[in-house]
Short mmCIF file of C-alpha atoms in Angstrom, two decimals:
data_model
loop_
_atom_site.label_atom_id
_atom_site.label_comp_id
_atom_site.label_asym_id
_atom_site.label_seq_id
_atom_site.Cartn_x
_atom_site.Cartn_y
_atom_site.Cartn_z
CA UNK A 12 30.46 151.24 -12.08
CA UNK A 13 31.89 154.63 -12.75
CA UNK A 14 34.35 156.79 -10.22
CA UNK A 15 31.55 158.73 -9.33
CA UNK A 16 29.32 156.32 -7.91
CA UNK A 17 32.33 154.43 -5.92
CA UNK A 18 33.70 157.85 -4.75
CA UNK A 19 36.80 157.13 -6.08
CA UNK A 20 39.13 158.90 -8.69
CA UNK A 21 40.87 157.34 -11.67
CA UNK A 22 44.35 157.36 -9.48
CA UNK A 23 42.58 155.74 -5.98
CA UNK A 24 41.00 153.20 -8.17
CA UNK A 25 44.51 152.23 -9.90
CA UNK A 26 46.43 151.80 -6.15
CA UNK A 27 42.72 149.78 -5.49
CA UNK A 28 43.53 147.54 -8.91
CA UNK A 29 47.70 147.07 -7.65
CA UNK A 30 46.13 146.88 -4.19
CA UNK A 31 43.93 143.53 -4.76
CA UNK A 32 46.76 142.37 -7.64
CA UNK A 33 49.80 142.61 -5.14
CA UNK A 34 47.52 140.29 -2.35
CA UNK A 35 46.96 137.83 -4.65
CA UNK A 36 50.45 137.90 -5.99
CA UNK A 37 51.65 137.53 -2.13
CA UNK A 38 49.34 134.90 -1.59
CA UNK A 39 49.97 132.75 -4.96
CA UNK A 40 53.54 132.67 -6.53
CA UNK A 41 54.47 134.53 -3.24
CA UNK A 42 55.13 130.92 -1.51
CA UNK A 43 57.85 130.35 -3.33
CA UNK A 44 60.96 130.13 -0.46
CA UNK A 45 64.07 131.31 -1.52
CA UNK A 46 67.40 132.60 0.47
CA UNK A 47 68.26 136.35 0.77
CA UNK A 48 71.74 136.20 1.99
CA UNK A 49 71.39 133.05 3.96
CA UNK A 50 67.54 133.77 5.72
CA UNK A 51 64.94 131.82 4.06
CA UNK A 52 62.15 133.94 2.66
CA UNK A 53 59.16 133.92 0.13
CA UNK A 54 59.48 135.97 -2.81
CA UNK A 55 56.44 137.52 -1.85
CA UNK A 56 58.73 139.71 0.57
CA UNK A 57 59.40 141.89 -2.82
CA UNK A 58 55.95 142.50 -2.93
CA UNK A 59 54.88 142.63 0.29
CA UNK A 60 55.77 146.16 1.36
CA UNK A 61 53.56 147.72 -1.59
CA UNK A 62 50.32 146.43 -0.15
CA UNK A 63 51.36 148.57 2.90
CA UNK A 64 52.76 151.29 0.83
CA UNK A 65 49.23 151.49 -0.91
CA UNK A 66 47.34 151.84 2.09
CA UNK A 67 49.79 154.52 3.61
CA UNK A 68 49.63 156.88 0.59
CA UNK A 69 45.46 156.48 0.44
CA UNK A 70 45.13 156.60 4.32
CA UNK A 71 47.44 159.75 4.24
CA UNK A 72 45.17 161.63 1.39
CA UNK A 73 42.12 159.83 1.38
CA UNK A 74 41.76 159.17 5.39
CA UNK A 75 41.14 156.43 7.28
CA UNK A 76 37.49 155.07 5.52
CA UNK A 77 39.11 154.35 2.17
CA UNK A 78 41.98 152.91 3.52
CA UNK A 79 40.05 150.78 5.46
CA UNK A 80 37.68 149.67 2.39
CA UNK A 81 40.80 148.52 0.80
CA UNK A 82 41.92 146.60 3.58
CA UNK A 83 38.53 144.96 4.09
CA UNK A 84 37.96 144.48 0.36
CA UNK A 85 41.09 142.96 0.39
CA UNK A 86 40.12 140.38 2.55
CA UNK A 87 37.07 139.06 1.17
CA UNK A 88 38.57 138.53 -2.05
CA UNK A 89 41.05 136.58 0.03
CA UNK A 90 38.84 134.37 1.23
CA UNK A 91 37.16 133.20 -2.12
CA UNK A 92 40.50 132.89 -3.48
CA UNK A 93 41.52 130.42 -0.71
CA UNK A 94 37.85 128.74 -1.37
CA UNK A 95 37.64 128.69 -5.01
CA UNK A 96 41.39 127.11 -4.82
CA UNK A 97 40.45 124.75 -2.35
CA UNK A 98 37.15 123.33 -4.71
CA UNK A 99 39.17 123.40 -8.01
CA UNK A 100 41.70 121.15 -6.32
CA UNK A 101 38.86 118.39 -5.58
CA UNK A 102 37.15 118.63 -8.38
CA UNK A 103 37.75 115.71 -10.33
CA UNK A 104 39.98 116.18 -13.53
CA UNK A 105 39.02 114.63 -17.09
CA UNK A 106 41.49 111.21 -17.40
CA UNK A 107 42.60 112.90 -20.52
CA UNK A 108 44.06 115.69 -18.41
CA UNK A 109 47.67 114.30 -16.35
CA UNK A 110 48.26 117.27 -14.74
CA UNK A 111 46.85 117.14 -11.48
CA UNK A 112 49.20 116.14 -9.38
CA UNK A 113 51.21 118.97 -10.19
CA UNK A 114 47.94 121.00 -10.41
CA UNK A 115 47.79 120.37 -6.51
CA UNK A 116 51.51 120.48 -5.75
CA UNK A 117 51.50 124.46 -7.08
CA UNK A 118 48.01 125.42 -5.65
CA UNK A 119 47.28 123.26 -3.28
CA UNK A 120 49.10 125.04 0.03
CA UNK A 121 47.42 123.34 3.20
CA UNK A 122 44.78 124.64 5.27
CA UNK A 123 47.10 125.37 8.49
CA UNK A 124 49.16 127.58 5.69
CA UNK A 125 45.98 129.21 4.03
CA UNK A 126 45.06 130.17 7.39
CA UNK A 127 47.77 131.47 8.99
CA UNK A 128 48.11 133.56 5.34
CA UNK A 129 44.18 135.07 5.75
CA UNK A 130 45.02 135.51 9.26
CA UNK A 131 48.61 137.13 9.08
CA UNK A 132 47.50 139.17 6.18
CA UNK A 133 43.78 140.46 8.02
CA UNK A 134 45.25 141.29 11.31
CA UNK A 135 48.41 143.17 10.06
CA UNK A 136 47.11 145.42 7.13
CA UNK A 137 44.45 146.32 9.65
CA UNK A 138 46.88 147.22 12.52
CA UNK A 139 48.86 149.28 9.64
CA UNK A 140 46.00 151.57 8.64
CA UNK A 141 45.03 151.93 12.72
CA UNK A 142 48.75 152.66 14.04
CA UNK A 143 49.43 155.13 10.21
CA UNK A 144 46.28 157.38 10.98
CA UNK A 145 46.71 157.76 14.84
CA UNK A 146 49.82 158.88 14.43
CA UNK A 147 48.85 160.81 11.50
CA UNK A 148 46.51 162.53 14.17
CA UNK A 149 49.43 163.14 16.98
CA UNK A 150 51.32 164.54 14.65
CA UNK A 151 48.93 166.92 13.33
CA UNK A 152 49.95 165.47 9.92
CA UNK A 153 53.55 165.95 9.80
CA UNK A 154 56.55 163.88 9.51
CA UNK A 155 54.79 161.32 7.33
CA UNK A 156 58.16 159.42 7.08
CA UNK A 157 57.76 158.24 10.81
CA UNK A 158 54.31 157.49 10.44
CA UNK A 159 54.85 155.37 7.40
CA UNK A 160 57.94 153.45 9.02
CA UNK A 161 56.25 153.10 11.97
CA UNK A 162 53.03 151.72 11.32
CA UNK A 163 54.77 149.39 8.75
CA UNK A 164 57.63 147.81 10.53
CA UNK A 165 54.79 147.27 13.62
CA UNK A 166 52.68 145.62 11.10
CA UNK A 167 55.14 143.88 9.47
CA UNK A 168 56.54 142.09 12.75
CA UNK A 169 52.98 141.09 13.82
CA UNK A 170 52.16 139.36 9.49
CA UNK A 171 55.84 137.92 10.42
CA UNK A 172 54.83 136.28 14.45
CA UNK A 173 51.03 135.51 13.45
CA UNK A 174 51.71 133.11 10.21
CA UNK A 175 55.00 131.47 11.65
CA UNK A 176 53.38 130.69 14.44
CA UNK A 177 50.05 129.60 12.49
CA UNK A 178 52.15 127.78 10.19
CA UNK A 179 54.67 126.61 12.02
CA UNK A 180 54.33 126.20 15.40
CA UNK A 181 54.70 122.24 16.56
CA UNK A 182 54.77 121.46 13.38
CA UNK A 183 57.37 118.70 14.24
CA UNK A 184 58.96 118.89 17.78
CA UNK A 185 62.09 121.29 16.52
CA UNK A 186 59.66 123.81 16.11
CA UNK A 187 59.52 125.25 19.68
CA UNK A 188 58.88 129.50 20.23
CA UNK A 189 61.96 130.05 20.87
CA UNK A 190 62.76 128.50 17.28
CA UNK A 191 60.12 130.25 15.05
CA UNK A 192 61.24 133.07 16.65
CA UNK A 193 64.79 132.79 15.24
CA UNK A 194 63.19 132.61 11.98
CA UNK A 195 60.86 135.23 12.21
CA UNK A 196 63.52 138.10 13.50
CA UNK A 197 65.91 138.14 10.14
CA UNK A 198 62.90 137.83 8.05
CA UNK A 199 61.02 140.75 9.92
CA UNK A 200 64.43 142.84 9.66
CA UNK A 201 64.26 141.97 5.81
CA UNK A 202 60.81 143.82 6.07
CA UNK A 203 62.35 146.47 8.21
CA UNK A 204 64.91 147.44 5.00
CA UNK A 205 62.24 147.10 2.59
CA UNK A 206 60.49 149.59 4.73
CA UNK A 207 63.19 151.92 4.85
CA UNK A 208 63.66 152.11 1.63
CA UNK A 209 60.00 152.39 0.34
CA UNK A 210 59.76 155.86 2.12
CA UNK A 211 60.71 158.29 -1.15
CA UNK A 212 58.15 156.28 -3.00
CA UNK A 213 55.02 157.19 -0.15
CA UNK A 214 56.10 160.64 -0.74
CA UNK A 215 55.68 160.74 -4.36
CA UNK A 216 52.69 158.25 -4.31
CA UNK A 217 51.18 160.94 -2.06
CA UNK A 218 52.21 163.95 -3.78
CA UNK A 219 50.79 162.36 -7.23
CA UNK A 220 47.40 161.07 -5.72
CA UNK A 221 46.98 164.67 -4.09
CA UNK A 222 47.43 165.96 -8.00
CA UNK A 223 43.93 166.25 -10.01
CA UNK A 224 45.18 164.83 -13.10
#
C-alpha cells in the first residue's frame, strides 16, 4: 500500500509508524511503576506525551480527519493487542517450556487494568484532537503553543482520572475518591511539565511535516 493510495506522505506515515509504536510501548513495558521524586508513576509517562505530540503536529498540518484516523487506528490495534495477550496467556504451554508463570506475571495485567488502559487511552487522545482543532479554529490558527498545552494538559488530566478510577477505585477500602485523587494530581502535574516542555518540539515537528522533502 503506497502513500498515494493512503493519502499520506512519507513524513505522516513515519509520526503514523511512532504513533502506533509509542501506544503499544505505553501499554506494554509502560506498566512498569517507578518513583519520580517521591510520586509513583509508570515509565510510560516518558512516552506518553509523544502520542499527544503526534496528533498535535498532524492535526495542526494535516486537520482534524487524519488526526482522527490515527487516533481511531490507534485504538483498534489496542484492542487486539489486549485480546491476542489475553489468548496467548491461556493457551496451554509445551511441559518442556517453564516459563509461564513468569510469561503471565509480565503480560498478564488484569482485565479491570486492560480496561481502564483502552478506556483512559480512547477517551483522552480523542478529547486531545477535539479540544487542539477547536481552538485551532478560535484562534484562526495562531498561537499554536496554547493550543498544544491546552488540549494536552486537558487530556492528560482526564487519561490520569479515567484509569485511576477504572483501576483503582475500591480496589481495597483505602481506596476512596478522595484518595485516588491524591494520586492522580502529582502524577497529572508530572504530565503538565512534560507538556511544557514538549512545546519547541510541536513547532519543529510542524515546521518539518509542512516541508516537501
Amino acid at each position: 500500500m503506497d502513500s498515494q493510495t493512503t493519502g499520506m506522505n512519507r513524513k505522516e506515515l513515519f509520526l503514523f509508524a511512532l504513533y502506533i509504536t509509542g501506544m503499544i510501548v505505553v501499554n506494554t513495558v509502560g506498566s512498569k511503576i517507578i518513583s519520580l521524586f517521591g510520586v509513583r508513576v509508570s515509565v510510560g509517562i516518558f512516552f506518553m506525551p509523544v502520542l499527544f505530540l503526534v496528533t498535535d503536529i498532524v492535526g495542526e498540518v494535516k486537520g482534524h480527519e487524519h488526526a482522527t484516523l490515527f487516533v481511531r487506528y490507534s485504538i483498534i490495534m489496542l484492542v487486539i493487542l489486549f485480546a491476542v495477550t489475553g489468548l496467548f496467556i491461556k493457551i496451554a504451554p509445551h511441559p518442556s517450556w517453564q516459563l509461564q508463570e513468569q510469561y503471565q506475571q509480565i503480560f498478564g495485567m488484569s482485565m479491570r487494568m486492560s480496561l481502564a488502559s483502552l478506556v483512559s487511552f480512547a477517551v483522552s487522545q480523542t478529547v486531545d484532537v477535539n479540544i487542539f482543532l477547536l481552538f485551532k479554529k478560535l484562534s484562526n490558527g495562531r498561537m499554536l503553543w496554547l493550543r498544544n498545552n491546552l488540549s494536552t494538559m486537558t487530556s492528560q488530566f482526564i487519561d490520569t482520572v479515567i484509569f485511576m478510577f477504572i483501576a483503582f477505585y475500591h480496589m481495597t477500602p483505602t481506596f476512596t475518591a478522595a484518595y485516588v485523587f491524591s494520586l492522580i494530581i502529582p502524577y497529572w502535574l508530572f504530565k503538565v511539565l512534560f507538556a511544557l516542555i514538549d512545546t519547541p518540539f510541536c513547532y519543529l515537528g510542524v515546521q518539518w511535516l509542512k516541508k516537501e522533502r
